[in-house]
Amino acid sequence: MKITITKTTTPNVMPPEEKLGFGKVFTDHMFIMDYEEGKGWYDARIVPFGNISLHPASTVLHYGAEIFEGLKAYRRSDGGVQLFRPMENIRRMNNSAERMSLPLLDEKDALEILETFVRLEERFVPKSFGTSLYLRPFMFGNDEALGVHAVKRATFMLIASPSGSYYAEGINPVKIMIESEDVRTVRGGTGYAKCGGNYAASTRAGERAAKKGYSQVLWLDGVERKYIEEVGAMNVMFKIDGEIITPMLTGSILPGITRKSCIEVLKTMGYTVTERLLSVDELVQAMEAGKLEEAWGCGTAAVVSPIGKLAYGDKEYEIGGGKIGEVTQKLYDILTGIQWGKVEDTFGWVHKL
Ligand code: PLP
Ligand code: COI
């Protein structure tokens, strides 16, 4: 595909790596292309990073037609840069687009956009283990009219943010609260799509949990408020009595790429991973019986995040003595090892640039 590049005349200074947070500073450029029904995607361009201008009636501002993805470019110890399973993000973005009646991307073009952009912004891929260049592709409906229908115009963009290690002092188990009031999404809704509205609707519960001293909430399903779904904006896994269980993908859960990768790594480690409905009652019983050995969240940002305490109602349960469990640690080591190029990738997941 043809991508025109207009370089910035005012390059940014890359902040010191130890000062990088998450998603706060951006690279010099951004990618944009536009879509119009009948014309398809056009005017693919990389331009200096900056504000964009929208018509006040733009669909995204009224009806929330927005989807996004999140993936990282990692610096290997040999100095090279690589992506992790980028086609998975591209395919998921198209599934999200289909759900929100937004236009699909050509998969090959989308990969070329990622590659071209990361090569251009290579100096922003930090070097220390755990740090990365976080890539944020996103798309929004951009009709300049208030009618409610599938959009005729859309915009796709890619921005990138050099980000620090998610864990400044190593991975620490977090405190999580089981949420029994708000739900994230429902089956038949948009849970499997990575659309902005899912996140806007879930921050209230997260804020309330934070006020009570918890890092995040554990979501229950929106139909029966009975089955475990996700933890915050991550998928969740449990080791109960030797068996690894993760909620099955019912349509309200985001099909995480880290989740999928964890399942494959765990299988090669000799564990059976069961994807099924797991009720909160079953989980509480396992905790009461001391059979919940490990619990962790998994997602691109944190990779693997151990859960040390879980609260339900007015009861708080400690998991694995509040320490990171053996399986959680191994998963973290293997996945981060592959991502940062320290462990041989026997799965064919890394995409070197
Ligand atoms: N669940 C939600 C709601 C998310 O936003 C994310 C993050 O992207 C995940 C799960 C984990 O998905 P992935 O492993 O593909 O990053
Ligand atoms: C993740 O990568 O795990 C996330 O949840 C990303 C978040 C910033 C939406």
PDB file of C-alpha atoms in Angstrom, residues 62-283:
ATOM      1  CA  HIS A  62     -22.557  10.925  19.747  1.00  0.00           C
ATOM      2  CA  TYR A  63     -22.974   7.201  19.268  1.00  0.00           C
ATOM      3  CA  GLY A  64     -19.623   5.868  20.428  1.00  0.00           C
ATOM      4  CA  ALA A  65     -18.605   4.136  17.212  1.00  0.00           C
ATOM      5  CA  GLU A  66     -15.026   3.496  18.321  1.00  0.00           C
ATOM      6  CA  ILE A  67     -12.776   0.450  18.556  1.00  0.00           C
ATOM      7  CA  PHE A  68      -9.131   0.044  19.477  1.00  0.00           C
ATOM      8  CA  GLU A  69      -6.309  -2.417  19.939  1.00  0.00           C
ATOM      9  CA  GLY A  70      -3.243  -2.610  22.144  1.00  0.00           C
ATOM     10  CA  LEU A  71       0.044  -4.324  21.353  1.00  0.00           C
ATOM     11  CA  LYS A  72       3.713  -3.696  21.968  1.00  0.00           C
ATOM     12  CA  ALA A  73       6.988  -3.417  20.108  1.00  0.00           C
ATOM     13  CA  TYR A  74       9.726  -5.052  22.200  1.00  0.00           C
ATOM     14  CA  ARG A  75      13.497  -4.431  22.098  1.00  0.00           C
ATOM     15  CA  ARG A  76      15.476  -7.672  22.009  1.00  0.00           C
ATOM     16  CA  SER A  77      18.873  -7.877  23.725  1.00  0.00           C
ATOM     17  CA  ASP A  78      20.551  -8.049  20.271  1.00  0.00           C
ATOM     18  CA  GLY A  79      19.130  -4.554  19.632  1.00  0.00           C
ATOM     19  CA  GLY A  80      16.434  -5.638  17.169  1.00  0.00           C
ATOM     20  CA  VAL A  81      12.738  -4.885  17.551  1.00  0.00           C
ATOM     21  CA  GLN A  82       9.851  -7.345  17.424  1.00  0.00           C
ATOM     22  CA  LEU A  83       6.084  -7.534  17.719  1.00  0.00           C
ATOM     23  CA  PHE A  84       4.151 -10.318  19.451  1.00  0.00           C
ATOM     24  CA  ARG A  85       1.399 -12.056  17.447  1.00  0.00           C
ATOM     25  CA  PRO A  86       0.364  -8.860  15.609  1.00  0.00           C
ATOM     26  CA  MET A  87      -2.008 -10.710  13.256  1.00  0.00           C
ATOM     27  CA  GLU A  88      -4.075 -11.674  16.304  1.00  0.00           C
ATOM     28  CA  ASN A  89      -4.621  -7.992  17.107  1.00  0.00           C
ATOM     29  CA  ILE A  90      -5.454  -7.217  13.495  1.00  0.00           C
ATOM     30  CA  ARG A  91      -8.021 -10.017  13.315  1.00  0.00           C
ATOM     31  CA  ARG A  92      -9.549  -9.002  16.628  1.00  0.00           C
ATOM     32  CA  MET A  93      -9.787  -5.417  15.418  1.00  0.00           C
ATOM     33  CA  ASN A  94     -11.730  -6.620  12.401  1.00  0.00           C
ATOM     34  CA  ASN A  95     -14.051  -8.646  14.656  1.00  0.00           C
ATOM     35  CA  SER A  96     -14.613  -5.511  16.729  1.00  0.00           C
ATOM     36  CA  ALA A  97     -15.224  -3.484  13.550  1.00  0.00           C
ATOM     37  CA  GLU A  98     -17.782  -6.019  12.357  1.00  0.00           C
ATOM     38  CA  ARG A  99     -19.629  -5.812  15.687  1.00  0.00           C
ATOM     39  CA  MET A 100     -19.739  -2.011  15.628  1.00  0.00           C
ATOM     40  CA  SER A 101     -20.641  -1.701  11.923  1.00  0.00           C
ATOM     41  CA  LEU A 102     -17.320  -0.058  11.166  1.00  0.00           C
ATOM     42  CA  PRO A 103     -15.332  -0.869   8.004  1.00  0.00           C
ATOM     43  CA  LEU A 104     -12.860  -3.757   8.016  1.00  0.00           C
ATOM     44  CA  LEU A 105      -9.131  -3.365   7.438  1.00  0.00           C
ATOM     45  CA  ASP A 106      -7.200  -5.326   4.861  1.00  0.00           C
ATOM     46  CA  GLU A 107      -5.075  -7.621   7.083  1.00  0.00           C
ATOM     47  CA  LYS A 108      -1.930  -7.276   4.974  1.00  0.00           C
ATOM     48  CA  ASP A 109      -2.238  -3.495   4.826  1.00  0.00           C
ATOM     49  CA  ALA A 110      -2.770  -3.337   8.596  1.00  0.00           C
ATOM     50  CA  LEU A 111       0.436  -5.307   9.199  1.00  0.00           C
ATOM     51  CA  GLU A 112       2.320  -3.061   6.786  1.00  0.00           C
ATOM     52  CA  ILE A 113       1.050   0.006   8.643  1.00  0.00           C
ATOM     53  CA  LEU A 114       2.307  -1.394  11.960  1.00  0.00           C
ATOM     54  CA  GLU A 115       5.685  -2.337  10.483  1.00  0.00           C
ATOM     55  CA  THR A 116       6.228   0.952   8.643  1.00  0.00           C
ATOM     56  CA  PHE A 117       5.231   2.996  11.677  1.00  0.00           C
ATOM     57  CA  VAL A 118       7.360   1.102  14.193  1.00  0.00           C
ATOM     58  CA  ARG A 119      10.392   1.236  11.869  1.00  0.00           C
ATOM     59  CA  LEU A 120       9.960   5.012  11.595  1.00  0.00           C
ATOM     60  CA  GLU A 121       9.617   5.423  15.380  1.00  0.00           C
ATOM     61  CA  GLU A 122      12.277   2.843  16.263  1.00  0.00           C
ATOM     62  CA  ARG A 123      14.278   5.182  18.484  1.00  0.00           C
ATOM     63  CA  PHE A 124      11.264   5.300  20.831  1.00  0.00           C
ATOM     64  CA  VAL A 125      11.390   1.552  21.569  1.00  0.00           C
ATOM     65  CA  PRO A 126      13.041   1.580  25.004  1.00  0.00           C
ATOM     66  CA  LYS A 127      15.855  -0.839  25.819  1.00  0.00           C
ATOM     67  CA  SER A 128      15.366  -2.143  29.352  1.00  0.00           C
ATOM     68  CA  PHE A 129      13.619  -5.442  29.993  1.00  0.00           C
ATOM     69  CA  GLY A 130       9.951  -4.830  30.768  1.00  0.00           C
ATOM     70  CA  THR A 131       9.750  -1.560  28.841  1.00  0.00           C
ATOM     71  CA  SER A 132       8.206  -1.350  25.383  1.00  0.00           C
ATOM     72  CA  LEU A 133       6.671   0.868  22.741  1.00  0.00           C
ATOM     73  CA  TYR A 134       2.926   0.480  23.316  1.00  0.00           C
ATOM     74  CA  LEU A 135       1.026   0.630  20.018  1.00  0.00           C
ATOM     75  CA  ARG A 136      -2.523   1.874  19.972  1.00  0.00           C
ATOM     76  CA  PRO A 137      -4.412   1.395  16.683  1.00  0.00           C
ATOM     77  CA  PHE A 138      -7.950   2.800  16.778  1.00  0.00           C
ATOM     78  CA  MET A 139     -10.857   3.484  14.456  1.00  0.00           C
ATOM     79  CA  PHE A 140     -13.926   5.641  14.723  1.00  0.00           C
ATOM     80  CA  GLY A 141     -17.079   6.448  12.792  1.00  0.00           C
ATOM     81  CA  ASN A 142     -16.818   9.916  11.325  1.00  0.00           C
ATOM     82  CA  ASP A 143     -20.069  10.746   9.501  1.00  0.00           C
ATOM     83  CA  GLU A 144     -20.887  14.427   9.722  1.00  0.00           C
ATOM     84  CA  ALA A 145     -24.581  13.872  10.415  1.00  0.00           C
ATOM     85  CA  LEU A 146     -26.752  12.783  13.330  1.00  0.00           C
ATOM     86  CA  GLY A 147     -28.661   9.876  11.778  1.00  0.00           C
ATOM     87  CA  VAL A 148     -28.212   6.571  13.602  1.00  0.00           C
ATOM     88  CA  HIS A 149     -26.996   3.940  11.137  1.00  0.00           C
ATOM     89  CA  ALA A 150     -23.866   2.102  10.044  1.00  0.00           C
ATOM     90  CA  VAL A 151     -21.302   4.760   9.244  1.00  0.00           C
ATOM     91  CA  LYS A 152     -20.386   5.762   5.718  1.00  0.00           C
ATOM     92  CA  ARG A 153     -17.171   7.468   6.781  1.00  0.00           C
ATOM     93  CA  ALA A 154     -14.521   6.378   9.238  1.00  0.00           C
ATOM     94  CA  THR A 155     -10.969   7.157  10.294  1.00  0.00           C
ATOM     95  CA  PHE A 156      -8.249   4.699  11.314  1.00  0.00           C
ATOM     96  CA  MET A 157      -5.257   5.908  13.293  1.00  0.00           C
ATOM     97  CA  LEU A 158      -2.172   4.514  14.998  1.00  0.00           C
ATOM     98  CA  ILE A 159      -0.333   6.251  17.815  1.00  0.00           C
ATOM     99  CA  ALA A 160       2.482   4.906  19.975  1.00  0.00           C
ATOM    100  CA  SER A 161       3.714   5.514  23.479  1.00  0.00           C
ATOM    101  CA  PRO A 162       7.061   4.434  24.953  1.00  0.00           C
ATOM    102  CA  SER A 163       6.019   2.777  28.200  1.00  0.00           C
ATOM    103  CA  GLY A 164       7.801   1.688  31.336  1.00  0.00           C
ATOM    104  CA  SER A 165       7.832  -1.669  32.987  1.00  0.00           C
ATOM    105  CA  TYR A 166       4.358  -2.329  34.320  1.00  0.00           C
ATOM    106  CA  TYR A 167       5.924  -3.468  37.559  1.00  0.00           C
ATOM    107  CA  ALA A 168       8.527  -1.084  38.911  1.00  0.00           C
ATOM    108  CA  GLU A 169       9.427  -3.371  41.836  1.00  0.00           C
ATOM    109  CA  GLY A 170       8.800  -6.829  40.413  1.00  0.00           C
ATOM    110  CA  ILE A 171       5.404  -8.448  40.198  1.00  0.00           C
ATOM    111  CA  ASN A 172       3.338  -7.965  43.317  1.00  0.00           C
ATOM    112  CA  PRO A 173       0.034  -9.719  44.018  1.00  0.00           C
ATOM    113  CA  VAL A 174      -2.936  -7.339  43.915  1.00  0.00           C
ATOM    114  CA  LYS A 175      -6.164  -7.086  45.916  1.00  0.00           C
ATOM    115  CA  ILE A 176      -9.339  -7.608  43.898  1.00  0.00           C
ATOM    116  CA  MET A 177     -13.002  -7.146  44.780  1.00  0.00           C
ATOM    117  CA  ILE A 178     -15.782  -9.265  43.270  1.00  0.00           C
ATOM    118  CA  GLU A 179     -18.244  -6.792  41.727  1.00  0.00           C
ATOM    119  CA  SER A 180     -21.882  -7.639  42.308  1.00  0.00           C
ATOM    120  CA  GLU A 181     -23.543  -4.393  41.173  1.00  0.00           C
ATOM    121  CA  ASP A 182     -22.231  -3.156  37.798  1.00  0.00           C
ATOM    122  CA  VAL A 183     -21.573  -5.533  34.926  1.00  0.00           C
ATOM    123  CA  ARG A 184     -19.032  -4.927  32.162  1.00  0.00           C
ATOM    124  CA  THR A 185     -21.093  -6.249  29.270  1.00  0.00           C
ATOM    125  CA  VAL A 186     -23.672  -8.909  28.480  1.00  0.00           C
ATOM    126  CA  ARG A 187     -23.865 -11.845  26.108  1.00  0.00           C
ATOM    127  CA  GLY A 188     -25.188 -10.499  22.824  1.00  0.00           C
ATOM    128  CA  GLY A 189     -23.635  -7.149  23.691  1.00  0.00           C
ATOM    129  CA  THR A 190     -20.144  -5.938  22.889  1.00  0.00           C
ATOM    130  CA  GLY A 191     -17.964  -7.746  25.417  1.00  0.00           C
ATOM    131  CA  TYR A 192     -15.942  -9.645  22.810  1.00  0.00           C
ATOM    132  CA  ALA A 193     -15.246  -6.417  20.928  1.00  0.00           C
ATOM    133  CA  LYS A 194     -12.610  -3.936  22.036  1.00  0.00           C
ATOM    134  CA  CYS A 195     -14.836  -0.880  21.803  1.00  0.00           C
ATOM    135  CA  GLY A 196     -14.387   2.279  23.821  1.00  0.00           C
ATOM    136  CA  GLY A 197     -17.850   2.135  25.379  1.00  0.00           C
ATOM    137  CA  ASN A 198     -17.025  -1.055  27.284  1.00  0.00           C
ATOM    138  CA  TYR A 199     -14.274   0.827  29.082  1.00  0.00           C
ATOM    139  CA  ALA A 200     -16.303   3.975  29.755  1.00  0.00           C
ATOM    140  CA  ALA A 201     -19.004   1.811  31.329  1.00  0.00           C
ATOM    141  CA  SER A 202     -16.597  -0.123  33.521  1.00  0.00           C
ATOM    142  CA  THR A 203     -14.599   2.681  35.116  1.00  0.00           C
ATOM    143  CA  ARG A 204     -17.266   3.418  37.768  1.00  0.00           C
ATOM    144  CA  ALA A 205     -16.856  -0.007  39.364  1.00  0.00           C
ATOM    145  CA  GLY A 206     -13.072   0.303  39.159  1.00  0.00           C
ATOM    146  CA  GLU A 207     -13.173   3.688  40.899  1.00  0.00           C
ATOM    147  CA  ARG A 208     -15.442   2.389  43.658  1.00  0.00           C
ATOM    148  CA  ALA A 209     -13.133  -0.588  44.204  1.00  0.00           C
ATOM    149  CA  ALA A 210     -10.125   1.751  44.388  1.00  0.00           C
ATOM    150  CA  LYS A 211     -11.844   3.821  47.098  1.00  0.00           C
ATOM    151  CA  LYS A 212     -12.179   0.642  49.141  1.00  0.00           C
ATOM    152  CA  GLY A 213      -8.504  -0.171  48.673  1.00  0.00           C
ATOM    153  CA  TYR A 214      -8.733  -2.705  45.836  1.00  0.00           C
ATOM    154  CA  SER A 215      -6.786  -2.546  42.593  1.00  0.00           C
ATOM    155  CA  GLN A 216      -9.626  -3.735  40.407  1.00  0.00           C
ATOM    156  CA  VAL A 217     -12.872  -5.677  40.239  1.00  0.00           C
ATOM    157  CA  LEU A 218     -13.613  -9.246  39.245  1.00  0.00           C
ATOM    158  CA  TRP A 219     -16.541  -9.072  36.857  1.00  0.00           C
ATOM    159  CA  LEU A 220     -19.514 -11.415  36.945  1.00  0.00           C
ATOM    160  CA  ASP A 221     -21.655 -12.153  33.904  1.00  0.00           C
ATOM    161  CA  GLY A 222     -24.382  -9.652  33.084  1.00  0.00           C
ATOM    162  CA  VAL A 223     -27.236 -12.145  32.717  1.00  0.00           C
ATOM    163  CA  GLU A 224     -27.172 -14.140  35.945  1.00  0.00           C
ATOM    164  CA  ARG A 225     -24.425 -12.311  37.859  1.00  0.00           C
ATOM    165  CA  LYS A 226     -23.159 -15.740  38.676  1.00  0.00           C
ATOM    166  CA  TYR A 227     -20.248 -16.634  36.431  1.00  0.00           C
ATOM    167  CA  ILE A 228     -16.752 -15.171  36.592  1.00  0.00           C
ATOM    168  CA  GLU A 229     -15.788 -13.247  33.463  1.00  0.00           C
ATOM    169  CA  GLU A 230     -12.699 -11.027  33.671  1.00  0.00           C
ATOM    170  CA  VAL A 231     -10.592  -9.053  36.118  1.00  0.00           C
ATOM    171  CA  GLY A 232     -10.500  -5.311  35.402  1.00  0.00           C
ATOM    172  CA  ALA A 233      -9.372  -5.084  31.761  1.00  0.00           C
ATOM    173  CA  MET A 234      -7.690  -8.494  31.807  1.00  0.00           C
ATOM    174  CA  ASN A 235      -8.688 -12.094  31.388  1.00  0.00           C
ATOM    175  CA  VAL A 236      -8.510 -14.247  34.483  1.00  0.00           C
ATOM    176  CA  MET A 237      -7.216 -17.736  35.332  1.00  0.00           C
ATOM    177  CA  PHE A 238      -7.414 -19.878  38.454  1.00  0.00           C
ATOM    178  CA  LYS A 239      -5.549 -22.925  39.704  1.00  0.00           C
ATOM    179  CA  ILE A 240      -8.022 -24.918  41.746  1.00  0.00           C
ATOM    180  CA  ASP A 241      -6.935 -28.227  43.243  1.00  0.00           C
ATOM    181  CA  GLY A 242      -4.226 -28.690  40.602  1.00  0.00           C
ATOM    182  CA  GLU A 243      -6.436 -27.831  37.635  1.00  0.00           C
ATOM    183  CA  ILE A 244      -6.232 -24.612  35.666  1.00  0.00           C
ATOM    184  CA  ILE A 245      -9.581 -23.074  34.853  1.00  0.00           C
ATOM    185  CA  THR A 246     -10.385 -19.969  32.821  1.00  0.00           C
ATOM    186  CA  PRO A 247     -13.841 -18.638  31.909  1.00  0.00           C
ATOM    187  CA  MET A 248     -14.960 -19.862  28.502  1.00  0.00           C
ATOM    188  CA  LEU A 249     -15.519 -17.247  25.793  1.00  0.00           C
ATOM    189  CA  THR A 250     -19.263 -16.742  25.914  1.00  0.00           C
ATOM    190  CA  GLY A 251     -19.389 -13.529  23.881  1.00  0.00           C
ATOM    191  CA  SER A 252     -19.191 -11.126  26.790  1.00  0.00           C
ATOM    192  CA  ILE A 253     -15.490 -11.775  27.418  1.00  0.00           C
ATOM    193  CA  LEU A 254     -12.688 -10.212  25.386  1.00  0.00           C
ATOM    194  CA  PRO A 255     -10.706 -13.007  23.684  1.00  0.00           C
ATOM    195  CA  GLY A 256      -7.312 -11.959  25.001  1.00  0.00           C
ATOM    196  CA  ILE A 257      -4.160 -12.752  23.071  1.00  0.00           C
ATOM    197  CA  THR A 258      -2.290 -13.176  26.342  1.00  0.00           C
ATOM    198  CA  ARG A 259      -5.061 -15.547  27.499  1.00  0.00           C
ATOM    199  CA  LYS A 260      -4.692 -17.597  24.327  1.00  0.00           C
ATOM    200  CA  SER A 261      -0.900 -17.601  24.692  1.00  0.00           C
ATOM    201  CA  CYS A 262      -1.103 -18.604  28.388  1.00  0.00           C
ATOM    202  CA  ILE A 263      -3.318 -21.558  27.463  1.00  0.00           C
ATOM    203  CA  GLU A 264      -0.813 -22.720  24.841  1.00  0.00           C
ATOM    204  CA  VAL A 265       2.197 -22.275  27.153  1.00  0.00           C
ATOM    205  CA  LEU A 266       0.411 -24.065  30.020  1.00  0.00           C
ATOM    206  CA  LYS A 267      -0.379 -27.019  27.749  1.00  0.00           C
ATOM    207  CA  THR A 268       3.303 -27.390  26.848  1.00  0.00           C
ATOM    208  CA  MET A 269       4.053 -27.233  30.596  1.00  0.00           C
ATOM    209  CA  GLY A 270       1.840 -30.303  30.992  1.00  0.00           C
ATOM    210  CA  TYR A 271      -1.203 -28.636  32.552  1.00  0.00           C
ATOM    211  CA  THR A 272      -4.741 -29.186  31.392  1.00  0.00           C
ATOM    212  CA  VAL A 273      -6.505 -25.885  30.967  1.00  0.00           C
ATOM    213  CA  THR A 274     -10.264 -26.088  31.194  1.00  0.00           C
ATOM    214  CA  GLU A 275     -12.282 -23.343  29.525  1.00  0.00           C
ATOM    215  CA  ARG A 276     -15.701 -23.461  31.121  1.00  0.00           C
ATOM    216  CA  LEU A 277     -18.262 -21.532  33.125  1.00  0.00           C
ATOM    217  CA  LEU A 278     -16.974 -20.964  36.650  1.00  0.00           C
ATOM    218  CA  SER A 279     -19.509 -19.698  39.147  1.00  0.00           C
ATOM    219  CA  VAL A 280     -18.662 -17.334  41.969  1.00  0.00           C
ATOM    220  CA  ASP A 281     -20.153 -19.917  44.384  1.00  0.00           C
ATOM    221  CA  GLU A 282     -17.746 -22.561  43.145  1.00  0.00           C
ATOM    222  CA  LEU A 283     -14.869 -20.111  43.508  1.00  0.00           C
TER     223      LEU A 283
END
